Each structure stands twice: as C-alpha cells, then as structure tokens.
Coordinates of C-alpha atoms and ligand atoms in Angstrom, one line a residue:
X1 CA 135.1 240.0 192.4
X2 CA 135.3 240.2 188.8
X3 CA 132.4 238.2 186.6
X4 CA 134.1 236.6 183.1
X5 CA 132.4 237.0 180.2
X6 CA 133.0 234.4 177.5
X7 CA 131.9 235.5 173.9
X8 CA 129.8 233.1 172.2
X9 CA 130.9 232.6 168.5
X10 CA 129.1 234.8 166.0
X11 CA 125.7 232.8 165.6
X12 CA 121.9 233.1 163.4
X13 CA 118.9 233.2 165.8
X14 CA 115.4 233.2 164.3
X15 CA 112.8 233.7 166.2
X16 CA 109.7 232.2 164.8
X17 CA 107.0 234.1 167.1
X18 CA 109.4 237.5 167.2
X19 CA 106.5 239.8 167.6
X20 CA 104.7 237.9 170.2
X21 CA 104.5 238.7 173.9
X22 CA 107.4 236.7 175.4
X23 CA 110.0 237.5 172.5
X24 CA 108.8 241.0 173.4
X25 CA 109.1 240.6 176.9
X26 CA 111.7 238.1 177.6
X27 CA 113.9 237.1 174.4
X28 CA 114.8 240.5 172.5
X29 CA 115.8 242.0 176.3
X30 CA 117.9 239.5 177.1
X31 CA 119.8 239.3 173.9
X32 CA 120.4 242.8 174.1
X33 CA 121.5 242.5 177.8
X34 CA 124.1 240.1 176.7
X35 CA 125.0 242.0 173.9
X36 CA 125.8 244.8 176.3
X37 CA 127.7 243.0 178.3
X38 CA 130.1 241.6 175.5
X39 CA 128.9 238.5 174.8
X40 CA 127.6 238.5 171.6
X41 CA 129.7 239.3 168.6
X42 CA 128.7 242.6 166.4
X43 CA 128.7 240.3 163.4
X44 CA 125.3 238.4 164.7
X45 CA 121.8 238.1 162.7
X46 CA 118.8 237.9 164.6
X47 CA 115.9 237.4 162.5
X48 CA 111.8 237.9 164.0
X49 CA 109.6 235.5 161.8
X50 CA 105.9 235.8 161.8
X51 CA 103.0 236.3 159.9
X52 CA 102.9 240.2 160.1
X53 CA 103.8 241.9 157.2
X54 CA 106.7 244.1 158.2
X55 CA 110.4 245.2 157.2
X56 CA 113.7 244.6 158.5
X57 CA 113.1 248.1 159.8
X58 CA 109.8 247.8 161.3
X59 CA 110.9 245.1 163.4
X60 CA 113.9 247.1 164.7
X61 CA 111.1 249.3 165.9
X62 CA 109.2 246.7 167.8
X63 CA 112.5 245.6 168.7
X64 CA 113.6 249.0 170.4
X65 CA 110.8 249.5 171.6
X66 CA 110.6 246.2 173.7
X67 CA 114.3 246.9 174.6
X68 CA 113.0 249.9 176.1
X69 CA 110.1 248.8 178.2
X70 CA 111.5 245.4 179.4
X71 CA 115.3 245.9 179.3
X72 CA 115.7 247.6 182.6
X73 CA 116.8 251.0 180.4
X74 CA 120.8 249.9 180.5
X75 CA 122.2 250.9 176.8
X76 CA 119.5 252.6 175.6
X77 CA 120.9 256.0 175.8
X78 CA 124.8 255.4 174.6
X79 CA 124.3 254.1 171.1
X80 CA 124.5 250.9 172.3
X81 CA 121.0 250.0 170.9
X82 CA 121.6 251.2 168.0
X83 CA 124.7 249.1 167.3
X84 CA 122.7 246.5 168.5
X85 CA 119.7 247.1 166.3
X86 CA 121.8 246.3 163.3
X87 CA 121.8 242.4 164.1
X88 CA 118.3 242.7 163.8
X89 CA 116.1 241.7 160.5
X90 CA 112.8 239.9 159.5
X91 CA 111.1 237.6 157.6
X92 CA 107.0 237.8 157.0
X93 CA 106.9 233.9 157.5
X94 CA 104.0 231.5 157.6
X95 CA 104.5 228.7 159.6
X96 CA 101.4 227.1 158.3
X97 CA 102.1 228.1 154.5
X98 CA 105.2 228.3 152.3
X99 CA 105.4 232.1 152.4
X100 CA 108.6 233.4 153.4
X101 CA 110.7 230.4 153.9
X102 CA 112.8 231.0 150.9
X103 CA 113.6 234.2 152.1
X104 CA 114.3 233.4 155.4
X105 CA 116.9 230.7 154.0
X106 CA 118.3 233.1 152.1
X107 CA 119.5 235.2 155.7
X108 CA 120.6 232.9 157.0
X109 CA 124.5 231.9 156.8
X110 CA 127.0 228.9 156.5
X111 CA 129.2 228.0 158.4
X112 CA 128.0 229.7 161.9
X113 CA 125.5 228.0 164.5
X114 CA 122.0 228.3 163.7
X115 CA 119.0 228.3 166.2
X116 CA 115.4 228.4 165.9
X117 CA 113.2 229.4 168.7
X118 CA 109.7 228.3 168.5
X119 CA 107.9 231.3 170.3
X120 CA 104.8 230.6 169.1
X121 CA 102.2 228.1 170.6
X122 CA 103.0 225.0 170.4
X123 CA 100.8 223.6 168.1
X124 CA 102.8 224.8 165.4
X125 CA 106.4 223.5 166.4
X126 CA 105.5 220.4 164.2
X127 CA 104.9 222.5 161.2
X128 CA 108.0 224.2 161.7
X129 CA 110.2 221.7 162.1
X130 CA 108.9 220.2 159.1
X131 CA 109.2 223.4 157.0
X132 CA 112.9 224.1 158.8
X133 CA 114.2 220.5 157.2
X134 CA 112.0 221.1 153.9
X135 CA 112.9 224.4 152.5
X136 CA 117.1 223.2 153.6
X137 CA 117.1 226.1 157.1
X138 CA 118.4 223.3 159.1
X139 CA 120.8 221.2 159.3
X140 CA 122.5 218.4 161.6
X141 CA 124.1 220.9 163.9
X142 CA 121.2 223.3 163.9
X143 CA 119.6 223.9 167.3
X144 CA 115.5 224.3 168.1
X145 CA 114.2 225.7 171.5
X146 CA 111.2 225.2 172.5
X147 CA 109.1 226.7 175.1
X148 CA 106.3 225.6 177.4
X149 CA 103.9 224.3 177.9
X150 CA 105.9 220.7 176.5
X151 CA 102.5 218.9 175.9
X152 CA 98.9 219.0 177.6
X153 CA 99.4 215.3 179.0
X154 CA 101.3 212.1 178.9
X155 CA 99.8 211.2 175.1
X156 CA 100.4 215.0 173.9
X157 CA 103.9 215.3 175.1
X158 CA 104.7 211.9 173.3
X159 CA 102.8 212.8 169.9
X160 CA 105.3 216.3 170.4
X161 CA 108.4 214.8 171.3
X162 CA 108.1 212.2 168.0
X163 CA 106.6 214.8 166.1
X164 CA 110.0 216.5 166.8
X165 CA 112.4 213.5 166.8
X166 CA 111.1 213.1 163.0
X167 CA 112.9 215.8 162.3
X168 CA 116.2 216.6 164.7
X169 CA 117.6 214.5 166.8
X170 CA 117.5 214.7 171.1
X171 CA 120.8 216.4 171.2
X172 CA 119.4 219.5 168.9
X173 CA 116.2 220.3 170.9
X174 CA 116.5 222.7 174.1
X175 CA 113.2 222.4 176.0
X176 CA 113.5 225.7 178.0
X177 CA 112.0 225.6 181.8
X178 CA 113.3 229.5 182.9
X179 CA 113.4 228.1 186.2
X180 CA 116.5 225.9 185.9
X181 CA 117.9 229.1 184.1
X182 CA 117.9 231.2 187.5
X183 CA 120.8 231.4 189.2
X184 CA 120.1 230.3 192.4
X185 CA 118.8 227.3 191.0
X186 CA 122.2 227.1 190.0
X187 CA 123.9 227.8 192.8
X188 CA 121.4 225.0 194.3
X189 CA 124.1 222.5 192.8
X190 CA 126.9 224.3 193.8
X191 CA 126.1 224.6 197.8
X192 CA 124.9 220.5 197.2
X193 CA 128.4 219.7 195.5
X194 CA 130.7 222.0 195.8
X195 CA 130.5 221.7 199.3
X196 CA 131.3 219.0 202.0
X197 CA 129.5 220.2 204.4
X198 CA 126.1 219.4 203.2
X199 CA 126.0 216.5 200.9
X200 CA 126.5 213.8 204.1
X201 CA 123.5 215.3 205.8
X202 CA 121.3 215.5 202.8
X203 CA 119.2 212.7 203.4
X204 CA 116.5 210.9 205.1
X205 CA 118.9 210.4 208.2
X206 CA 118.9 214.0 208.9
X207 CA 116.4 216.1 207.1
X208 CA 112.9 215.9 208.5
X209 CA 110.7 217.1 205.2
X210 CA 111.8 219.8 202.5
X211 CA 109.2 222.6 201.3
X212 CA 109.3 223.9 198.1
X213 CA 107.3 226.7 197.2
X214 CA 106.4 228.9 193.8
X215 CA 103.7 231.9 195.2
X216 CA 102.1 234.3 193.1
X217 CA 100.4 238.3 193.5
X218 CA 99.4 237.9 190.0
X219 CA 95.8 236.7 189.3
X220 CA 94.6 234.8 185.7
X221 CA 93.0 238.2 183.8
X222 CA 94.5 238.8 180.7
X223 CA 95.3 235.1 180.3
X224 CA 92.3 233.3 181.6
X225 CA 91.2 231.3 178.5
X226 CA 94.7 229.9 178.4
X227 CA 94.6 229.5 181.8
X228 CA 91.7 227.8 182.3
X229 CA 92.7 224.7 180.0
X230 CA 96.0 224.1 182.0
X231 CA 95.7 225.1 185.4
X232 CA 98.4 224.7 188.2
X233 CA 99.0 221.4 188.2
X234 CA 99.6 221.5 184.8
X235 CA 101.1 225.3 184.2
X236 CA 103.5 225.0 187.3
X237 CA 104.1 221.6 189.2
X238 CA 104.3 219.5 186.2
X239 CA 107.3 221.5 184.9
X240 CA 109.1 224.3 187.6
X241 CA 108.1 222.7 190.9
X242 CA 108.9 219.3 189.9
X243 CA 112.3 220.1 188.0
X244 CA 113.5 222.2 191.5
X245 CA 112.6 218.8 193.2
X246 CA 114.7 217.4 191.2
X247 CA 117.3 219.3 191.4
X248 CA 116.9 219.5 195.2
X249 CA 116.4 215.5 195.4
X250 CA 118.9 214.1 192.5
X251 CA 122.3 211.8 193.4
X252 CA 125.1 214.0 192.9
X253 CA 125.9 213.2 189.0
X254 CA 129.5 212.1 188.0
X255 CA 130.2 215.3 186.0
X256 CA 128.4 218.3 185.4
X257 CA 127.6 217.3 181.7
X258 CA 124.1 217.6 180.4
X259 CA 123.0 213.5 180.4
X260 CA 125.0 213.1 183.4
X261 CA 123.0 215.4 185.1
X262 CA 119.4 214.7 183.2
X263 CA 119.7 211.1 183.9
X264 CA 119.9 211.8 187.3
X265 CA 117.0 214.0 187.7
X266 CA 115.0 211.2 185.5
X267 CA 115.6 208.6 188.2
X268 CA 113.8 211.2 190.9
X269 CA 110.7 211.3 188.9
X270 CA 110.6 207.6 188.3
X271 CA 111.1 207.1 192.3
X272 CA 108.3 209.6 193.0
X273 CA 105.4 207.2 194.6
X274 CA 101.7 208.2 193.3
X275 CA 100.1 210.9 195.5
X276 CA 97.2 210.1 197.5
X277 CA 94.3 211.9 196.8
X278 CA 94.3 212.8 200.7
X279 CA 98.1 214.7 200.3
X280 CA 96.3 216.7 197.9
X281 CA 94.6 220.3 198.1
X282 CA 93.4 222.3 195.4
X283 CA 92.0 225.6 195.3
X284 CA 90.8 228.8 193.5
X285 CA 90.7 232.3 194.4
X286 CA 86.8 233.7 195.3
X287 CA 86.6 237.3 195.1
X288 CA 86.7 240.1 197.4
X289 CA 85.9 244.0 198.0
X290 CA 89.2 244.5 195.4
X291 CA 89.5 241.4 193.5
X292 CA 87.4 239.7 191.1
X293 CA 87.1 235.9 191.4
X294 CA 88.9 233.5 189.6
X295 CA 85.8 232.3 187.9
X296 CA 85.8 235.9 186.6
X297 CA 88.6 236.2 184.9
X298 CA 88.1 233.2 182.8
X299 CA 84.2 234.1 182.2
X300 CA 83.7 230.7 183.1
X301 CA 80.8 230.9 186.4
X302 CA 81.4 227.3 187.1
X303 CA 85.4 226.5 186.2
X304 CA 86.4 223.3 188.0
X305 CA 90.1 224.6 187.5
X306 CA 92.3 225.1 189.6
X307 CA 94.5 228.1 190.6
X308 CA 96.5 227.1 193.6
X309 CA 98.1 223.2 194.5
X310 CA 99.6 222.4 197.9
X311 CA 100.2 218.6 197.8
X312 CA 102.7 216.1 199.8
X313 CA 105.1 213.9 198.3
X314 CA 107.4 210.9 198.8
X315 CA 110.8 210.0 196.7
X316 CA 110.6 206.4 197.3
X317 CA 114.6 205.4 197.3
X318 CA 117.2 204.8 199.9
X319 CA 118.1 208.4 200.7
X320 CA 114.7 209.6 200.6
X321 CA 112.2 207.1 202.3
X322 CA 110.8 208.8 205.1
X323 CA 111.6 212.0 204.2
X324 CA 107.8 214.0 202.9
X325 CA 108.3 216.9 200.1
X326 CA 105.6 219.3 200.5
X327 CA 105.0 221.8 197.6
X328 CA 102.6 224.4 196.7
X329 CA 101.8 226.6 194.1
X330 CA 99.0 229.2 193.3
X331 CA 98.5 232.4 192.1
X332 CA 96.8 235.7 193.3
X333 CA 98.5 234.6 197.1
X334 CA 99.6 237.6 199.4
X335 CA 103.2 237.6 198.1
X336 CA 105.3 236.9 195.1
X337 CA 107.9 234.6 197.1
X338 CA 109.5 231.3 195.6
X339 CA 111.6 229.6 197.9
X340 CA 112.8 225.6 198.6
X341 CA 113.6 225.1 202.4
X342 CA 114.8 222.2 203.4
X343 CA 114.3 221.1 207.3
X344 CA 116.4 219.6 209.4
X345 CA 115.7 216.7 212.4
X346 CA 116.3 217.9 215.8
X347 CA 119.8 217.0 217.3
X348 CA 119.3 213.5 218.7
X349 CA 119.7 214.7 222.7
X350 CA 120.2 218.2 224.2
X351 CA 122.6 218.5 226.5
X352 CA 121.4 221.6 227.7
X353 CA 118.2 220.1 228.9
X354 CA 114.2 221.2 228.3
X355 CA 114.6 224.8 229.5
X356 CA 116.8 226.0 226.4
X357 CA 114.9 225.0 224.1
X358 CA 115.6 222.9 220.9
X359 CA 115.9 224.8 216.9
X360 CA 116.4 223.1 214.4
X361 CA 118.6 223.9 210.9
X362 CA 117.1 225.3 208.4
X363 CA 118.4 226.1 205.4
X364 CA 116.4 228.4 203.0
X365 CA 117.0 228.9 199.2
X366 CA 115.2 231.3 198.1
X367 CA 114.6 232.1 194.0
X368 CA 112.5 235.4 194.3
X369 CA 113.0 238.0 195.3
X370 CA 116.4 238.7 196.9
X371 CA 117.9 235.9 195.6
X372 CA 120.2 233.8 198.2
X373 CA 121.0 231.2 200.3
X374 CA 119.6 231.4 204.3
X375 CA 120.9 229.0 206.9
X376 CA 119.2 228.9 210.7
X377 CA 121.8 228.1 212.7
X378 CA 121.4 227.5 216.9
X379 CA 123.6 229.7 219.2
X380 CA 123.3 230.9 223.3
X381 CA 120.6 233.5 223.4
X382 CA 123.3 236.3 224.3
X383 CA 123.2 237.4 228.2
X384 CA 123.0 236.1 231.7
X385 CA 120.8 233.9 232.7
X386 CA 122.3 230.5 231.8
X387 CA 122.0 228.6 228.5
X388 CA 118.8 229.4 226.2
X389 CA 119.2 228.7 222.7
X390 CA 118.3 230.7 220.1
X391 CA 118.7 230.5 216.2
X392 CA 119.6 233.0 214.1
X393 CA 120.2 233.4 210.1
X394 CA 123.7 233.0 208.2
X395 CA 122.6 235.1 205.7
X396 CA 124.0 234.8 202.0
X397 CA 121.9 237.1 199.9
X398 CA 123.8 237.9 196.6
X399 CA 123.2 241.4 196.0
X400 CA 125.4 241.8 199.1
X401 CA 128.2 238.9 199.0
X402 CA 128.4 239.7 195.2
X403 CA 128.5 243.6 195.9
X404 CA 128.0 245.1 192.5
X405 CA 128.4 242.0 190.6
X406 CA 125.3 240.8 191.6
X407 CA 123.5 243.5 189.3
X408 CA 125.3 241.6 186.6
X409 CA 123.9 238.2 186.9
X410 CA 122.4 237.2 184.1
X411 CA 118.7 236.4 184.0
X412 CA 117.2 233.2 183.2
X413 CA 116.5 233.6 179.7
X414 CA 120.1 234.9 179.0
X415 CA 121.7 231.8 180.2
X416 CA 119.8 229.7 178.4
X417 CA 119.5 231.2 175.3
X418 CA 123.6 231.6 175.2
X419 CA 123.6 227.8 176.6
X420 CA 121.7 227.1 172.8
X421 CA 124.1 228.7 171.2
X422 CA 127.2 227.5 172.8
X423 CA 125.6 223.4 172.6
X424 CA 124.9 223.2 176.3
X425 CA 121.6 221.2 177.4
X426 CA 122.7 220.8 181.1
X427 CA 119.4 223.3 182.0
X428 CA 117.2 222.2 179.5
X429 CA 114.1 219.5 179.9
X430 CA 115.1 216.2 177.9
X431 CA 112.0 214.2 176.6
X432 CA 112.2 211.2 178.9
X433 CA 112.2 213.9 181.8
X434 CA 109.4 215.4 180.3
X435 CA 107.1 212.5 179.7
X436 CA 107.7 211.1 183.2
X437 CA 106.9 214.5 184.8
X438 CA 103.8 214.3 183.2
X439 CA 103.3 210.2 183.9
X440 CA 103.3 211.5 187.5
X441 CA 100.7 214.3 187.2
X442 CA 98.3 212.4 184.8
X443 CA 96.7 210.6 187.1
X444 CA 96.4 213.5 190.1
X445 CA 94.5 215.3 187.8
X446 CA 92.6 212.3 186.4
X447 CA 91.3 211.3 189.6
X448 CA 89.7 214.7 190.1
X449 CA 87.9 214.6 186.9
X450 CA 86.6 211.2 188.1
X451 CA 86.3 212.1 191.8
X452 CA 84.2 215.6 189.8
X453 CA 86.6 217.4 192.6
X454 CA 85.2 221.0 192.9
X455 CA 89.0 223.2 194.5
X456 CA 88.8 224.8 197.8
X457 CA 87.6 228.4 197.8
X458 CA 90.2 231.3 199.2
X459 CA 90.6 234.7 200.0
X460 CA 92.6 236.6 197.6
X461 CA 96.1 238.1 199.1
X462 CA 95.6 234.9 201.5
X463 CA 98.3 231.9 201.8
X464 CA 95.4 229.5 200.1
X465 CA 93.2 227.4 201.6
X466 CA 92.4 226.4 205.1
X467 CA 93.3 223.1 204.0
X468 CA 96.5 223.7 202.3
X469 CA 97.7 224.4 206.3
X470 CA 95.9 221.4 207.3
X471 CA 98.3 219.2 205.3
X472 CA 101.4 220.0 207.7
X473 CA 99.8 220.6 210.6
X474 CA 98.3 216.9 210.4
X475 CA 101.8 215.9 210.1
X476 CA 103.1 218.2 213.2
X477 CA 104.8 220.6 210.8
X478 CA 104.1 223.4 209.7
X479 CA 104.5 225.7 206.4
X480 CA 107.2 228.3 206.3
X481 CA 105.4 231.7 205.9
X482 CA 105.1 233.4 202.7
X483 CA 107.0 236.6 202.5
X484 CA 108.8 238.7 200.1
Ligands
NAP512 P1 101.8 235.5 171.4 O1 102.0 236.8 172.0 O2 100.4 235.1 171.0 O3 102.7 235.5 170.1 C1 102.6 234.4 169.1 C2 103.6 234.8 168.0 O4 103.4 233.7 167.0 C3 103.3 236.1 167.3 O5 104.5 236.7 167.0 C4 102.5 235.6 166.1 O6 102.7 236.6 165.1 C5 103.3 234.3 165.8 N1 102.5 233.4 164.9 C6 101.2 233.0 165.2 N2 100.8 232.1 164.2 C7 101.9 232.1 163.3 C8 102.1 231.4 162.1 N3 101.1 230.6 161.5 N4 103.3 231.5 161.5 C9 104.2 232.3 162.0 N5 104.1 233.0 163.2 C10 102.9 232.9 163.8 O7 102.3 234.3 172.3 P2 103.5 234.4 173.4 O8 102.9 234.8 174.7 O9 104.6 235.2 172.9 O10 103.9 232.9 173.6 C11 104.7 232.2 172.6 C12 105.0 230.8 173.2 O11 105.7 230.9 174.4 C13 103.7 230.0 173.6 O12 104.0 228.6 173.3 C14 103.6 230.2 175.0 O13 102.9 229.2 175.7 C15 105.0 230.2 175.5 N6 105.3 231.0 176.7 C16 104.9 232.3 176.8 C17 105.2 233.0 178.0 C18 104.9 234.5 178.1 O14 105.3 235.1 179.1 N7 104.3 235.1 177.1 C19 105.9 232.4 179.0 C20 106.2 231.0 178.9 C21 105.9 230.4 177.7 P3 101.8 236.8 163.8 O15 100.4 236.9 164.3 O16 102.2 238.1 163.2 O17 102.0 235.6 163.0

C-alpha cells in the first residue's frame, strides 16, 4: 500500500504563542513531519510571535531544538532540518500592546493563505483578533485556530465565540479538539459508513450500551493550578469524550462536508437527556507509598476538584432510546488506554442450548496505544466434545494491516493543521457544538457546587473509585478493563 501525499499550496502560518509549550511540543514537530514528508512547499513562512525578544535566528534555535526533542528524530540528521529551518522567522509581538504588529504585517505575503494560530491562553484570542483586523494581517479568507479550552462555561464560551465572530466569520475559525484529528477517530466514520455491514445494527435494536473511555498514567504536577480551575468534567468530557460520542452516536451525514457532518453531531448533543446526579461519580486520586495526592499537586489541602469522571448517559432519539453510554475519564489510573467499545445484545435464542454458552459481539476501537479496530466474534471452542462457544478477536491493529505505512500516519496535530490550510473544518469544533457541549455539562457540575459534592477518594495506578464499578454493575454490566 502506497499512502498519497497531496501538497498543500505554499501558505503563512503565524504562530502567536511560538515559544510556548504546545507550539514546542506539538505544532513546530508536526509541521516539520509534514514537511518531511512532502507536504509543504519549500517556499513556506512560518512565523513564532510572542513577547520574547528574539531574532529570526533565535527562534530557529528554539525551533530545532523542539524538532529534536519532540519530532521522533526523523530528518534531523540529513539536512532536512536545515532546509526546513529556512521557513522559519519571528516577530517580538505583544498581543496586549501595539509592538510588533507592523512588522509582523510586513512578513507576511499576498496572495497565499494565511493562518493564525492562537497558542497562547485564551484570554488573549480577543485581543488578537482585534489587533489581526486592525493593523490589516487579516483578511476575508484568512484562517484563526484556536485551541482549548473553548470557554470555562456556557456564558464564557458565548462571550468567546461573539468576541470572535466580531471579527471573522464561522467559516474562518478552526476550533482544534486533537482528538477528532486521530486517525482512528477517523477511521471511526469509515468502519460506520463505508461499510454495510455495521450501520443496520448500529442501534438501540441491537447494541446493548457503548463504553467510551479516555484513561490516564499521568498525574496533575506541573499543571495543577491550571488544573485545578477546570477539572475533568471540564478538561476532558466537555470536549474529547463528548465529541467521540458524537462521532460514535451521529446519523450518517449526506456528504462528508464539514456542516454536513457538524450539524449532525449538534443534533446528538441536543438529544442528550440531563444526567442524574445518581449516573454520576467523581473522584480524586489520594496518595500512596509512591505518589503524592492530588490535593498535593495543586497545593490546595482541601480541593473539591475533581480528577476522574465515570458517568452514564442517554441519547434520547429513535435510534438511541434504551441504549445507556457509559464514559469515564481520570487521570493518574493504572494505564494510559483510550478506547470506545460498543456492546452488542445477545442473539435473540441459542440454538445450541445453555451448555455452550452465549458471547456476545464486541467491537472495540481503540485510540491509544496500538491504534485499531477489534471485533469479538463467536465461533466452536475447537475440539471434541460437542458445541461450546467461544469468542475470539478479528483483530485490525494498523501497524500491522498497514505494514510500514502505518509509521507514516500522520498525527493529530498534522491533520489538522494542513486541514487549516487547505479550508477544511470537517474535524474542527463549530460554535453551536461548542456551546451545547457545554449547555450539557453546566449543570452536572452546578449541581455539585450546590450539592457541596466532596469526589470519591482512589488509589493511584487503580481503575478509580469503587463506585465508578458500581455504576455498571447496578446495571448488570460491567466495565471493559483498562489495559494498554
Ligand atoms: P505556554 O507554554 O504558557 O505558552 C504561552 C505562549 O504565549 C508563550 O509563547 C508566551 O510567550 C506567549 N504569550 C503570552 N502572553 C503573550 C502576549 N501578551 N503577547 C504575545 N504572546 C504572549 O502555554 P501553552 O501550554 O503553550 O498553551 C497555549 C494554549 O494552548 C493555551 O490556551 C492552552 O490551554 C492550550 N493547550 C495547551 C496544551 C499543551 O499541551 N501545552 C494542550 C492543549 C491546549 P512570551 O511569554 O514570550 O510572550
């Protein structure tokens, strides 16, 4: 199998934010993956903004240098980073201030796409959309990307999305989830539509309850203060968890076009029904002989917030009623696994009667790690000894049914950021999305302020609370393990 790579049109990309952590860790990298893989033409500028006083060549330094420690080391040692290094220049730019912003108009070109990317928190993104239209950087086809988190709450998302629509229009702003970026998520649509084999049982008829879950090794030091404002209702189910049940929940669209596809995820949050209180668990990691306590990290002995979610939901429409979606989220959990498995009914009547046992089909699509596609399928336990049943896995993991193409596969951030500059919003959040995402949470987290909720207490390297287990089991189900 040979993977096609399309060159984007020669483009301007200024990162406001470009010596920050995530354009550090995430945006320079996967620019210069794509740039090694052909993508992006020679004749490209890529432009850090921020306060620090620096050159052009200073920030081709901090740009190597992130190249090397977060680019996975392909291209550094053939010149290719070099050539690479050449797109690169810098502005000192307030964002705050007028300083800079005639300069950086002055680097940029036109006649060739422009983008901004706000990497910078987001209480700036007004003042730099502002300054973009004021000192004449942008224009009607210009592009901004923003990054999370969209808002704190209902009210904050609103004041950001009309603090942005003052200044470009809904079809210019990319609000970047990574995890619609990933390519299983991807290939989440294709299995659904590209196939017929799934699409007539994907529904309350045949699937008994779908799990979807994000876990975590990584605990809250380092970014506790942050942290500690949000938590994970807000840092992960608002946004990732909710846009894969989307995505796992949506009517098939009539074309794989970005409104088409973003009207109908919009229609799955609006069917979502309020969670009871009772479908809810929320916890936060104690400590233990290795681990310091959540309440630690954030040097906060009596923080309230919390750092794991497990909660059960209902998509009140015809193809969903009756079918629970059960998600969970948390961090500091014994393994780094995110996966959405979806659970089929039993067949209706086994002909093979009690003694051989009834499996049901399971199909597993797991995000990280080992990206792929599993699905449990029932077969005759091999042998004598009459008919026992027995399920085993068709297996799909890409590293293998791609062979060496798989180590090709973009990451999430290189998708998107070539989906800005080619004009495609298919993967990105639009603002209704957004503010009904957040419609939904408001009031979960609402009523445990009023309810003063204190979360469940668990073990570090643990699957979260007791309670978290509690929630399926009082339904007769149980949660998949977590594993790598
Ligand atoms: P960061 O490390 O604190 O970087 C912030 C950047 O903004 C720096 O380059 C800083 O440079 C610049 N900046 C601050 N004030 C400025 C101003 N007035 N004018 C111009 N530039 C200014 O933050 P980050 O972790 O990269 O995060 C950036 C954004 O991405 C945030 O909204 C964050 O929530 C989001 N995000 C981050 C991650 C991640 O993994 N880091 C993941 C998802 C989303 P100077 O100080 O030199 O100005």
């Amino acid at each position: 199998m040979v993977s096609r790579v399309i060159p984007v049109d020669r483009f301007d990309l200024v990162i406001f934010g470009g010596t920050g952590d995530l354009a550090r860790r995430k945006i320079l990298p996967a620019l210069f993956r794509r740039y090694c893989a052909g993508q992006i033409p020679q004749d490209t500028r890529i432009i850090g903004a921020a306060r620090s006083d620096m050159d052009c060549a200073g920030f081709r330094q901090v740009t190597a240098d992130a190249i090397r420690e977060f680019g996975g080391g392909r291209g550094c040692e053939d010149g290719t980073l070099e050539e690479f290094l050449d797109c690169i220049q810098y502005e000192t730019v307030d964002a705050k201030g007028d300083m800079g912003w005639d300069a950086l108009r002055g680097r940029l070109r036109d006649g060739v796409t422009k983008a901004f990317y706000f990497s910078v928190g987001p209480s700036l993104f007004g003042d730099l959309a502002q300054r973009l239209r004021d000192f004449g950087l942008a224009d009607d086809h210009s592009r901004v990307v923003v990054e999370k988190p969209f808002g704190h709450d209902l009210e904050t998302a609103r004041a950001l999305n009309a603090t942005l629509a003052q200044h470009f229009s809904e079809d210019q702003i990319y609000r970047i989830d990574h995890y619609l970026g990933k390519e299983t998520v991807q290939n989440l649509m294709a299995v659904r539509f590209g196939n017929v084999l799934f699409e007539p049982l994907w529904n309350a008829q045949y699937v008994d309850h779908i799990q979807i879950t994000v876990a975590e090794t990584v605990d809250v030091s380092g970014r506790g203060m942050y942290y500690d404002r949000s938590g994970a209702m807000r840092d992960m189910v608002q946004n990732h968890l909710m846009q894969l049940l989307c995505l796992i929940a949506m009517e098939p669209p009539a074309r794989f076009e970005p409104d088409a596809v973003r009207d109908e995820k919009l229609k799955v949050i609006r069917a979502l029904d309020p969670v009871d209180y009772h479908h809810i668990v929320r916890g936060q990691y104690s400590a233990n002989d290795t681990q310091a306590s959540y309440r630690t990290h954030v040097e906060d002995p009596r923080s309230t917030t919390e750092s794991f979610v497990a909660l059960k939901c209902n998509v009140s429409n015809w193809r969903w009623a009756g079918t629970p979606f059960y998600l969970r989220t948390g961090k500091c959990l014994k393994e780094r696994s995110s996966e959405i498995v979806v659970v089929f009914k039993d067949a209706p009547h086994s002909i093979f009667g009690p003694d051989a046992g009834t499996h049901r089909n399971v199909l597993t699509i797991r995000l990280q790690p080992n990206e792929g596609i599993t699905m449990r399928v029932t077969i005759k336990e091999p042998g004598p000894g009459g008919m026992r049943l027995v399920d085993v896995p068709l297996d799909m993991s890409f590293a293998e049914a791609l062979g060496p193409d798989a180590e090709d596969v973009p990451d999430a951030y290189e998708r998107l950021i070539m989906d800005v500059i080619r004009g495609n919003q298919t993967l990105f959040m639009r603002g209704d999305e957004v503010e009904a995402a957040w419609a939904w949470t408001d009031p979960i987290i609402e009523g445990w302020r009023r309810r003063g909720e204190v979360p469940k207490p668990y073990e570090p390297g643990s699957t979260g609370p007791e309670d978290a287990l509690m929630l399926m089991h009082r339904d007769g189900r149980k949660w998949r393990d977590i594993r790598a």
